[in-house]
PDB file of C-alpha atoms and ligand atoms in Angstrom:
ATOM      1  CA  UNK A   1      -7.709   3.574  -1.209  1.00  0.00           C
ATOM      2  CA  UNK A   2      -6.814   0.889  -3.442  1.00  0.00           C
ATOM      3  CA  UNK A   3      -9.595  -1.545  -5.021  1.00  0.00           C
ATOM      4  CA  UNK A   4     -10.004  -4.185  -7.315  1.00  0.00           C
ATOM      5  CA  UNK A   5     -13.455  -5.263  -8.765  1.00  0.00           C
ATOM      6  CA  UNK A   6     -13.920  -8.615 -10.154  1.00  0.00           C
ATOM      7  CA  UNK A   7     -10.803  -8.362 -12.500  1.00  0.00           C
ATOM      8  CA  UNK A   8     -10.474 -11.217 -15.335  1.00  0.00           C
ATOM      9  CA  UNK A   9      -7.119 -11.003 -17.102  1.00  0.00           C
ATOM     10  CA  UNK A  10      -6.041 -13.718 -19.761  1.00  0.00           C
ATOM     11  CA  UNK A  11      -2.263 -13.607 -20.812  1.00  0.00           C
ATOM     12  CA  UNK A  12      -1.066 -16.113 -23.199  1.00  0.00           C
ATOM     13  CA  UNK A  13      -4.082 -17.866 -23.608  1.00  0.00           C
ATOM     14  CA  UNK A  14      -4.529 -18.472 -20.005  1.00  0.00           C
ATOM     15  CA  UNK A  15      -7.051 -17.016 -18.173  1.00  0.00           C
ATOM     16  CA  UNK A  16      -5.041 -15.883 -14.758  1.00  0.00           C
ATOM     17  CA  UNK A  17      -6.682 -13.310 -13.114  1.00  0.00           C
ATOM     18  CA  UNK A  18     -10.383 -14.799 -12.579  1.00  0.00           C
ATOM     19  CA  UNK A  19     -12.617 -12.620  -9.689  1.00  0.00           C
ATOM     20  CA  UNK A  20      -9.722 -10.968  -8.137  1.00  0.00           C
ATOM     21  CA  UNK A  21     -11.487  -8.856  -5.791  1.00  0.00           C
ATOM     22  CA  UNK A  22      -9.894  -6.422  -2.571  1.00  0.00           C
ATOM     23  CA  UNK A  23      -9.610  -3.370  -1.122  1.00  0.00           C
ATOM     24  CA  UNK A  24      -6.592  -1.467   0.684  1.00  0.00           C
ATOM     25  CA  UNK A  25      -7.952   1.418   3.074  1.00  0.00           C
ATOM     26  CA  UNK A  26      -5.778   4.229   2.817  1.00  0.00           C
ATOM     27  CA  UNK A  27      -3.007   4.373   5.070  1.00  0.00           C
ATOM     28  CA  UNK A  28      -3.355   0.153   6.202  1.00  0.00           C
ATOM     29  CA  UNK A  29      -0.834  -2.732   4.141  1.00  0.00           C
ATOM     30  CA  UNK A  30      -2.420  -5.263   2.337  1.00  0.00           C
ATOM     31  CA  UNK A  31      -0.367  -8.397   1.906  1.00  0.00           C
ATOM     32  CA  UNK A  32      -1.212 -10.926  -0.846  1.00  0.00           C
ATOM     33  CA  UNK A  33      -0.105 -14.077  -0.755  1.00  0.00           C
ATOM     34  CA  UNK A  34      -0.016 -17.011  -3.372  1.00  0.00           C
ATOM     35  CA  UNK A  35       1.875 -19.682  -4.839  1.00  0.00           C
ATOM     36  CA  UNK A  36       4.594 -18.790  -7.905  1.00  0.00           C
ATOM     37  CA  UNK A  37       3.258 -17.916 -11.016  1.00  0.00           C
ATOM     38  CA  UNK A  38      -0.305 -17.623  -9.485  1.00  0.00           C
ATOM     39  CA  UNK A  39      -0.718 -13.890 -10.646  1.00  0.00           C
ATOM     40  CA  UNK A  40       0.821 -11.843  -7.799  1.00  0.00           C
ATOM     41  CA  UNK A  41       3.328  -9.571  -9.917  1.00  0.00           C
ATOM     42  CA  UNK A  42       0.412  -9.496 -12.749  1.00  0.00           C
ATOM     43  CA  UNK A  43      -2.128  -8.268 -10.177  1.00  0.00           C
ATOM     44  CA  UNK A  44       0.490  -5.671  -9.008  1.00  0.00           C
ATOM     45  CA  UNK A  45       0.996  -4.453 -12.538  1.00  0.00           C
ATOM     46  CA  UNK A  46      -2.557  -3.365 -13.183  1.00  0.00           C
ATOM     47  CA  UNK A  47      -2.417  -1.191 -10.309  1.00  0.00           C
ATOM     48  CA  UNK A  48       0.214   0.988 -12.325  1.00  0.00           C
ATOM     49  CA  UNK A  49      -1.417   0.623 -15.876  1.00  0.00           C
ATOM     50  CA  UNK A  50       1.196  -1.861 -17.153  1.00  0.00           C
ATOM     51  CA  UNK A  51      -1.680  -4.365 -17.384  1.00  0.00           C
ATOM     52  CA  UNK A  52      -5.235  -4.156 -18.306  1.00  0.00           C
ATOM     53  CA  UNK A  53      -8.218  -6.013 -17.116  1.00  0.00           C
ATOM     54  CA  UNK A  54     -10.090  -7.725 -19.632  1.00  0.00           C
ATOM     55  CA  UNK A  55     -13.028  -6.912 -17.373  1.00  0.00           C
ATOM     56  CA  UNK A  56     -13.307  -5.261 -14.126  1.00  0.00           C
ATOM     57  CA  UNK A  57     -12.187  -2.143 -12.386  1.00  0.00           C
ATOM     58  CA  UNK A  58      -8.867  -1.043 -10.807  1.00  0.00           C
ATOM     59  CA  UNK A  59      -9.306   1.919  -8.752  1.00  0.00           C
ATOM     60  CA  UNK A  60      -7.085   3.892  -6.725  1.00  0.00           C
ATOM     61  CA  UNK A  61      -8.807   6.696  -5.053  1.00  0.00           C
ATOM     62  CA  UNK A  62     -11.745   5.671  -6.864  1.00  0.00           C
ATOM     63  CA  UNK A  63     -10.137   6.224 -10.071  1.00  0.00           C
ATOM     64  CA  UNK A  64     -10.378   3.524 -13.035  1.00  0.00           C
ATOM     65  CA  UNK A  65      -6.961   2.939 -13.789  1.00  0.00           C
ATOM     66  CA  UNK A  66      -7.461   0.996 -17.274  1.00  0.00           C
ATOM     67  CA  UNK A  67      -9.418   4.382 -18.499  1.00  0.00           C
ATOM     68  CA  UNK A  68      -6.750   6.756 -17.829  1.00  0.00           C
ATOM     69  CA  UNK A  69      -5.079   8.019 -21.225  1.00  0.00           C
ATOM     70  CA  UNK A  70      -0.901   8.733 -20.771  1.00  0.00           C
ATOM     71  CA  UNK A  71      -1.167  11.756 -19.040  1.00  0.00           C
ATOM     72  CA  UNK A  72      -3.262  10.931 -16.134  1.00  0.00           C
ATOM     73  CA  UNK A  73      -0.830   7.539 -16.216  1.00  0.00           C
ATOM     74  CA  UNK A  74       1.734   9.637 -15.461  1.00  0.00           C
ATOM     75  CA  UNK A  75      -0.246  11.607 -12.410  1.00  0.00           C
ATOM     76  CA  UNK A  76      -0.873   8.373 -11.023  1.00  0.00           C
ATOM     77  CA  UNK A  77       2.770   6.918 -11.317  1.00  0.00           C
ATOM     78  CA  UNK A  78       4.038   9.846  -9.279  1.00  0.00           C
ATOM     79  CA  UNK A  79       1.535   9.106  -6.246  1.00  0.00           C
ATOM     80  CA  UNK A  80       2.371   5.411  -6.798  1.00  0.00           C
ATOM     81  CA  UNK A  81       6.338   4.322  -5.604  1.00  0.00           C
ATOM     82  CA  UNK A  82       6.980   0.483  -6.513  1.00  0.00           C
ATOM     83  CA  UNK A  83       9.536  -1.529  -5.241  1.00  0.00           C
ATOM     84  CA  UNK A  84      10.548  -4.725  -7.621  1.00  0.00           C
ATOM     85  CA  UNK A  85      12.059  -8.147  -7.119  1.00  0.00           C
ATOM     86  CA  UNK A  86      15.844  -7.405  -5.767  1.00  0.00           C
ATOM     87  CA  UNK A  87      15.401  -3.743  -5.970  1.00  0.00           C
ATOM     88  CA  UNK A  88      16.023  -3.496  -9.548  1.00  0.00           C
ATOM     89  CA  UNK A  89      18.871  -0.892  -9.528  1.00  0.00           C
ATOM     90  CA  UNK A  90      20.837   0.323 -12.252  1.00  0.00           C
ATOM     91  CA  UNK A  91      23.908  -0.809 -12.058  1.00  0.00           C
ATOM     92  CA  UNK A  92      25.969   1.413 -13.662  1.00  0.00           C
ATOM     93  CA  UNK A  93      24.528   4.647 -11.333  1.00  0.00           C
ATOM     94  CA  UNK A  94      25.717   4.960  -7.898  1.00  0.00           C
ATOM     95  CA  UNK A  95      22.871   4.471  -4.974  1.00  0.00           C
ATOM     96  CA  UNK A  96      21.604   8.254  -4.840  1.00  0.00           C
ATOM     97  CA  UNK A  97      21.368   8.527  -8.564  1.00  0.00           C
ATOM     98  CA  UNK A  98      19.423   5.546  -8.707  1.00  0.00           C
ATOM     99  CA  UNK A  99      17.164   7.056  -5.847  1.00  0.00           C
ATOM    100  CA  UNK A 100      17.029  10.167  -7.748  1.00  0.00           C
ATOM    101  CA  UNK A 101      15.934   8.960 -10.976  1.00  0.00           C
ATOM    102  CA  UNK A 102      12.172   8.931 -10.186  1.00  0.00           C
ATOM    103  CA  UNK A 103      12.694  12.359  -9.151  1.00  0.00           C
ATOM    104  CA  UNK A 104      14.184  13.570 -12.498  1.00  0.00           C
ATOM    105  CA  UNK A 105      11.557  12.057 -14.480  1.00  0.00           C
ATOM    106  CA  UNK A 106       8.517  13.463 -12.302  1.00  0.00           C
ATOM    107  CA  UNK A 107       9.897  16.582 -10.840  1.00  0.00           C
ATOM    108  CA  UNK A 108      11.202  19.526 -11.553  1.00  0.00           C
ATOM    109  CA  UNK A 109      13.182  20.156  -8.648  1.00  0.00           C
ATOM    110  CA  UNK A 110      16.633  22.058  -8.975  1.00  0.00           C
ATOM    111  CA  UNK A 111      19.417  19.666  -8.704  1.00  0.00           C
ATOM    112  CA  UNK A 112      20.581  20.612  -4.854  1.00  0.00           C
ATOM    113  CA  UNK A 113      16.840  20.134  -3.568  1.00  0.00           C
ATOM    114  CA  UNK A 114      16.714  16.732  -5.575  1.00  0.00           C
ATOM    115  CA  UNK A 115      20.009  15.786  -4.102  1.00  0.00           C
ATOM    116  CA  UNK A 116      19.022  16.989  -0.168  1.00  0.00           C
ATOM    117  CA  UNK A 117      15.458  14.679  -0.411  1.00  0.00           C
ATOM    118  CA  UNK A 118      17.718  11.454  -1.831  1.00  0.00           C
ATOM    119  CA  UNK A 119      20.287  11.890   1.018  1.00  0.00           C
ATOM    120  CA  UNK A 120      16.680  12.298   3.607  1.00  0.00           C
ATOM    121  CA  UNK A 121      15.233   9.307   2.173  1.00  0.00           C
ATOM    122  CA  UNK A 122      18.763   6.819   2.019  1.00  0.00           C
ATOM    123  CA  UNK A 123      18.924   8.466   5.912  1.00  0.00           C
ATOM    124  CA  UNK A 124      15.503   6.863   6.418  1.00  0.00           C
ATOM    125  CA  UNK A 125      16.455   3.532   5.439  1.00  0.00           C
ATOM    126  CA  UNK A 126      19.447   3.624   7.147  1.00  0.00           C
ATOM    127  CA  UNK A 127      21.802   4.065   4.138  1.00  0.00           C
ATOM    128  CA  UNK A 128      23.039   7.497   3.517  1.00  0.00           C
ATOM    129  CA  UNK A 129      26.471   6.415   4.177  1.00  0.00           C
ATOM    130  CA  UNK A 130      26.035   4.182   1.136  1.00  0.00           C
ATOM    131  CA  UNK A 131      25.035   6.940  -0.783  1.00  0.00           C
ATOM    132  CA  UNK A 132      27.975   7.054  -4.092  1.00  0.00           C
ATOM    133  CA  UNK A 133      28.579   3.298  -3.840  1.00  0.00           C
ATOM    134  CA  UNK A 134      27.835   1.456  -7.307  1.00  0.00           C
ATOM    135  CA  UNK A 135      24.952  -1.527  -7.011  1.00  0.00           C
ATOM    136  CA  UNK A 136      27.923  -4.143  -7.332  1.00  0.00           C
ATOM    137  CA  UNK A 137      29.756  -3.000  -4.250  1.00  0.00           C
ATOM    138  CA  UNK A 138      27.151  -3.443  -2.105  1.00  0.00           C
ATOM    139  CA  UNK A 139      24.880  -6.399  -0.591  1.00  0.00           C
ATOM    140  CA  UNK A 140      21.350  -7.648  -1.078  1.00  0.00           C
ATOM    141  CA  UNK A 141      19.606  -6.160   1.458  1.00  0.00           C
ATOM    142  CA  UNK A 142      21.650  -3.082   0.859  1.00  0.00           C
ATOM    143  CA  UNK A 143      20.166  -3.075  -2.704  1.00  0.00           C
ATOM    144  CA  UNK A 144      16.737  -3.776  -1.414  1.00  0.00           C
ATOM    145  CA  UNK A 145      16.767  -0.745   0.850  1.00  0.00           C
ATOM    146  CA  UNK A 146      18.151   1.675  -1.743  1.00  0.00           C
ATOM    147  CA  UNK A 147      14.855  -0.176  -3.947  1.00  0.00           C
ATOM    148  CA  UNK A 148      12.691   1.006  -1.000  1.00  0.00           C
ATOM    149  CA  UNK A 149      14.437   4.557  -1.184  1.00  0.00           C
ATOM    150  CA  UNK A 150      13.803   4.646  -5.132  1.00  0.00           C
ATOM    151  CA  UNK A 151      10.574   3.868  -4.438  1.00  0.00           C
ATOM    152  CA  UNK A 152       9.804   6.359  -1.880  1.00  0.00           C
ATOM    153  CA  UNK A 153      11.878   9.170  -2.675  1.00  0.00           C
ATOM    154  CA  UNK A 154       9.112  11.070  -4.444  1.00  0.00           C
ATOM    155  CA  UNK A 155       7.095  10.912  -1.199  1.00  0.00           C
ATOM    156  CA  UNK A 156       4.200   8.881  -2.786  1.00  0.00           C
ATOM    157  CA  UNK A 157       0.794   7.897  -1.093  1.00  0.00           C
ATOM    158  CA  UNK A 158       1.353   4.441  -1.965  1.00  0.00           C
ATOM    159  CA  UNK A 159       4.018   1.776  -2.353  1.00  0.00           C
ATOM    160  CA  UNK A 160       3.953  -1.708  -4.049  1.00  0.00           C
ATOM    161  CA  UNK A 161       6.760  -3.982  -2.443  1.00  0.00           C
ATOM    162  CA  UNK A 162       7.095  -6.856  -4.794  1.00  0.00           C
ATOM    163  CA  UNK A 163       8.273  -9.731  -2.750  1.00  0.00           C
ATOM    164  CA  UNK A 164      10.641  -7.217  -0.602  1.00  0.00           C
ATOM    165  CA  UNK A 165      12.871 -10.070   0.992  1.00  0.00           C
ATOM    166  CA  UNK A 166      13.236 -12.446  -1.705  1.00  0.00           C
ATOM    167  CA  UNK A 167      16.741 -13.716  -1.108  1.00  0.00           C
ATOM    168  CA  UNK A 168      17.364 -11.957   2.164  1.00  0.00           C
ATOM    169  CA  UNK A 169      18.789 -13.596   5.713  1.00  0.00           C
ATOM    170  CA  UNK A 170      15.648 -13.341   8.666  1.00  0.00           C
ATOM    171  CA  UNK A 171      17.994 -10.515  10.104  1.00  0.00           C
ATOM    172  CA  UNK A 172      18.081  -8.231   6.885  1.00  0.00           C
ATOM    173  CA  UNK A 173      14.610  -9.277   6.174  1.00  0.00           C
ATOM    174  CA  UNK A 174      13.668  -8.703   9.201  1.00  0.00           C
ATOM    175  CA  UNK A 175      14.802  -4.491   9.296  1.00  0.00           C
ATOM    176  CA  UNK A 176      13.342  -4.551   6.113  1.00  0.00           C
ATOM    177  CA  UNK A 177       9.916  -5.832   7.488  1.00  0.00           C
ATOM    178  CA  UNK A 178      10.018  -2.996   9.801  1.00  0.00           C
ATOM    179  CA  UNK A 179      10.623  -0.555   6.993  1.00  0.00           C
ATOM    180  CA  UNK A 180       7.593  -1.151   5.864  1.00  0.00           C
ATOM    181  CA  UNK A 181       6.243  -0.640   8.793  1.00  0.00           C
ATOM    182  CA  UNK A 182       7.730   2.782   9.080  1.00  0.00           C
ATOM    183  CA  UNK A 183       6.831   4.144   5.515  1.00  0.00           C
ATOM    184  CA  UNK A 184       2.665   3.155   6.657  1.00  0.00           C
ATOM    185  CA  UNK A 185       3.249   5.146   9.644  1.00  0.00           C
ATOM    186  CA  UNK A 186       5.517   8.099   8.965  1.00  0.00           C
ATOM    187  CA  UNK A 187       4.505   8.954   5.750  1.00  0.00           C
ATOM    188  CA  UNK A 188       0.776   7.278   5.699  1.00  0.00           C
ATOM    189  CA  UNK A 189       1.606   4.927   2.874  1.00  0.00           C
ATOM    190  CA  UNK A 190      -1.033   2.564   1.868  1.00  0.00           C
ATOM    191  CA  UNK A 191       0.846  -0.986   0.838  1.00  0.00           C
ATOM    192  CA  UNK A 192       0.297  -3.833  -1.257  1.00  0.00           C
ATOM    193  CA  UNK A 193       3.110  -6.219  -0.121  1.00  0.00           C
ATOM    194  CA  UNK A 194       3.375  -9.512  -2.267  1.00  0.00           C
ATOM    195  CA  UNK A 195       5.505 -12.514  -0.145  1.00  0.00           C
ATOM    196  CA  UNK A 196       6.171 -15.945   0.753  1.00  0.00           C
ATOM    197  CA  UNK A 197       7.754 -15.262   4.256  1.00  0.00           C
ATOM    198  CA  UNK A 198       5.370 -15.568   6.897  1.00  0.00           C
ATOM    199  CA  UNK A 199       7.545 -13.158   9.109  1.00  0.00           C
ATOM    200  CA  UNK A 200       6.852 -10.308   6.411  1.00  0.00           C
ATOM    201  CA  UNK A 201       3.111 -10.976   6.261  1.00  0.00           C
ATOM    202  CA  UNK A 202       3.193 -10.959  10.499  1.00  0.00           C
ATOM    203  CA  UNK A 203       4.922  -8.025  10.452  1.00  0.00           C
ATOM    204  CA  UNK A 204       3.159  -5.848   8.381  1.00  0.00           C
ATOM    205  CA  UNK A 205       0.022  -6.582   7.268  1.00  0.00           C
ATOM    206  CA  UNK A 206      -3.226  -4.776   8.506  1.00  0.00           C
ATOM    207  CA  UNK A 207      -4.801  -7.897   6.452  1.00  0.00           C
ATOM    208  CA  UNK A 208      -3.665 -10.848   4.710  1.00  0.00           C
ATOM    209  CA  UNK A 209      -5.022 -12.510   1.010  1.00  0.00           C
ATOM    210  CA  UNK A 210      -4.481 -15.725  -0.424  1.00  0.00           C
ATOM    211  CA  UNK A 211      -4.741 -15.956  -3.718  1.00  0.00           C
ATOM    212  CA  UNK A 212      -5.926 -19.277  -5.467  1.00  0.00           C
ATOM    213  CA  UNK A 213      -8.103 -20.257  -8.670  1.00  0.00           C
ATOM    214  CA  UNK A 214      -7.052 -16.332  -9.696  1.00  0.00           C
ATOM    215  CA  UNK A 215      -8.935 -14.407  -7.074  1.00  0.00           C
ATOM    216  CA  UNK A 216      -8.539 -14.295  -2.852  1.00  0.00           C
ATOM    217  CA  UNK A 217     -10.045 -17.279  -1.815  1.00  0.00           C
ATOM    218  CA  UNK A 218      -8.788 -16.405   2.141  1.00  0.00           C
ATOM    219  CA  UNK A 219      -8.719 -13.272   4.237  1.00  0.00           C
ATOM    220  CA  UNK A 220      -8.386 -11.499   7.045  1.00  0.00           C
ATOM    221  CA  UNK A 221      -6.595  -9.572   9.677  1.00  0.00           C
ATOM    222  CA  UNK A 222      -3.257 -11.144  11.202  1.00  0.00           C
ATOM    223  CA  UNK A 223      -4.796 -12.635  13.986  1.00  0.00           C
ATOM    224  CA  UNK A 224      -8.044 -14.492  12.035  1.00  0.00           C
ATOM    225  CA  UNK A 225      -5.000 -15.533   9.485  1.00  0.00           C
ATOM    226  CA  UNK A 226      -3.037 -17.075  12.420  1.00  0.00           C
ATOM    227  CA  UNK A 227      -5.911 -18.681  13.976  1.00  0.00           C
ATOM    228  CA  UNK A 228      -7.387 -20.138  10.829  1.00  0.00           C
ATOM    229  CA  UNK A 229      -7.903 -23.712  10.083  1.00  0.00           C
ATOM    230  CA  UNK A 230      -8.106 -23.688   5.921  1.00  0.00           C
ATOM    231  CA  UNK A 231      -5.586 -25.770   4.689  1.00  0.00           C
ATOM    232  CA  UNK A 232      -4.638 -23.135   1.896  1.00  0.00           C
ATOM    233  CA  UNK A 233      -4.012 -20.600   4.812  1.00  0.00           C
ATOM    234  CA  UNK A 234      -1.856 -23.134   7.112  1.00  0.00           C
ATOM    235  CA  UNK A 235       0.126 -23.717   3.413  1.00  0.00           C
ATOM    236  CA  UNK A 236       1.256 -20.119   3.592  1.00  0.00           C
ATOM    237  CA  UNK A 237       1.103 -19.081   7.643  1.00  0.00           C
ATOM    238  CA  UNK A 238       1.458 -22.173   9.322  1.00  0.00           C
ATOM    239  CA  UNK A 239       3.682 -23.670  11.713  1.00  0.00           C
ATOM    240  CA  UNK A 240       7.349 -24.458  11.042  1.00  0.00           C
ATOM    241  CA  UNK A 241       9.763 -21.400  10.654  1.00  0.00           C
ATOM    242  CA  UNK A 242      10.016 -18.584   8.022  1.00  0.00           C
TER     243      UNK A 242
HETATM  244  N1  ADP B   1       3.060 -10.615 -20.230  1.00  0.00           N
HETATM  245  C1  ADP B   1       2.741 -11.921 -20.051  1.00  0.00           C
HETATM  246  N2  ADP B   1       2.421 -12.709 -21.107  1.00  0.00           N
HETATM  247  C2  ADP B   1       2.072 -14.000 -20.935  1.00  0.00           C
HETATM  248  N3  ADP B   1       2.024 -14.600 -19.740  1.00  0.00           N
HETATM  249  C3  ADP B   1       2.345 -13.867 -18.657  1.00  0.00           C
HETATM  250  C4  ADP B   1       2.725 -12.494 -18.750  1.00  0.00           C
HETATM  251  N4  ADP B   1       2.984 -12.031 -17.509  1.00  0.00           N
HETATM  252  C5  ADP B   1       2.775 -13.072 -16.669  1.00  0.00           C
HETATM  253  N5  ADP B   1       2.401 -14.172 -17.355  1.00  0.00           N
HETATM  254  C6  ADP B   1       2.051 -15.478 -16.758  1.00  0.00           C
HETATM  255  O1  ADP B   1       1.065 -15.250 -15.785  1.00  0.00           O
HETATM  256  C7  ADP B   1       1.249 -16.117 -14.660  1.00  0.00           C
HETATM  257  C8  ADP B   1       1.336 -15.314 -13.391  1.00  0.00           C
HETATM  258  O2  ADP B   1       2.544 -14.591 -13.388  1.00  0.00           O
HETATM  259  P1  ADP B   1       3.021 -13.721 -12.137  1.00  0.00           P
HETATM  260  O3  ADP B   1       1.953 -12.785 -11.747  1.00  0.00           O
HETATM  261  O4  ADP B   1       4.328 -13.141 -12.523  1.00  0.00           O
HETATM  262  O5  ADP B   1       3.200 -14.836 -11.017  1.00  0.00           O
HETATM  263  P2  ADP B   1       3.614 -14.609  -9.467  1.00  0.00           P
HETATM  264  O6  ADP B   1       2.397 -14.940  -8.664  1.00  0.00           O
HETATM  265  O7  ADP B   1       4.698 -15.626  -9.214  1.00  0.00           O
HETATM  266  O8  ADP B   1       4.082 -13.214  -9.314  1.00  0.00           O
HETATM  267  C9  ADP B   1       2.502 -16.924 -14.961  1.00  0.00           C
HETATM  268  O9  ADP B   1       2.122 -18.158 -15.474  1.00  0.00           O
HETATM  269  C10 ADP B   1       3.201 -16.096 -16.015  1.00  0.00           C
HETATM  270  O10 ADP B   1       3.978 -16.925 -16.846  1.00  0.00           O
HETATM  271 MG1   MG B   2       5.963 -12.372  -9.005  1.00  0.00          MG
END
């Protein structure tokens, strides 16, 4: 389970982070939503130790992240898969040694077994055949699926999409949505999913926050979010397409 409690963060002299407050029951996909540069990515980042609260907690399995020295950083970062903006690859490593990389720094797997899981997890996203391409040669929601594979590969308990579609046509989106969807129920991922696309939030939220004034000021499940009347939820789930 993920939680945050009452978590004030200040960055560059502006307070940003003001009361965030949430939990994510293990195993269900939270979905935060918000408007740009409201404190999404910076709320994501605290869950991996990147940031620190000024005050509150950050716990993940009831663990206070800020009070974990490098070593227990490190534990936590290999139960934690996160999947950035574009999928972040490296673009002078093919596909599977991008995937791999997470497994290199946190395993110590001989090279066949680390090679067999990479070509399992690009076959779960639908992209083995992809597999010794370079990032350049291949498209956006190609690169976003190898992210997801990156992020997954070491088989962790949870996953942090950072906007997962961002750029993406409602088809490619769309299979990625559903990816999602798989890695909560195949592997039991818990998910903290941060988007603008009201088709992503549908799809695979177990509940839905909007984020305003630096902490959620509206929740709930997908169908209290749909049937809401606040004018800060019909902003981000109303009417009108994606
Ligand atoms: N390391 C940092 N130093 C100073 N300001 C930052 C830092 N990281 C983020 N910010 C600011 O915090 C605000 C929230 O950023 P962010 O969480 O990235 O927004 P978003 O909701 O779009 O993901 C922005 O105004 C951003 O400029
Ligand atoms: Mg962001």
């Amino acid at each position: 389970m993920i939680e945050l409690r009452d978590v004030h963060k200040t960055l560059g002299g502006r307070p940003i982070l003001k009361g965030m407050s949430f939990q994510v029951p293990t195993g269900t996909t939270y979905v935060l939503m918000g408007r740009s540069g409201i404190g999404k990515s910076v709320t994501l980042k605290h869950l991996v130790g990147i940031l620190k609260p000024d005050r509150g907690e950050v716990l993940v399995d009831g663990v206070n992240v800020p009070s974990l020295d490098s070593e227990g950083l490190k534990d936590l970062r290999r139960k934690m898969g996160y999947l950035f903006q574009n999928g972040a690859l490296i673009n002078w490593l093919t596909v599977a040694q991008n995937v791999s990389l997470p497994l290199e720094e946190h395993s110590r797997l001989p090279r066949a077994e680390i090679r067999e899981r990479v070509m399992r997890t690009l076959h779960l996203v639908g992209m083995d055949h992809a597999a010794d391409l370079f990032p350049s040669k291949i498209s956006g929601g190609m690169r976003l699926r190898a992210g997801l594979a990156r992020a997954i590969v070491t088989e962790p308990r949870y996953v942090l999409y950072d906007e997962p579609n961002a750029g993406l046509d409602p088809i490619i989106a769309d299979q990625i949505h559903r990816l999602i969807v798989e890695v909560r129920d195949r592997l039991g991922v818990t998910g903290l999913v941060v988007t603008h696309s009201r088709a992503c939030a549908f799809t695979v939220a177990n509940r839905i926050g909007v984020i305003d004034e630096g902490r959620i000021a509206e929740e709930g499940t997908v169908p209290e979010m749909r049937a809401s009347t606040s004018p800060l939820v019909r902003a981000f789930l109303g009417g009108g397409s994606d």
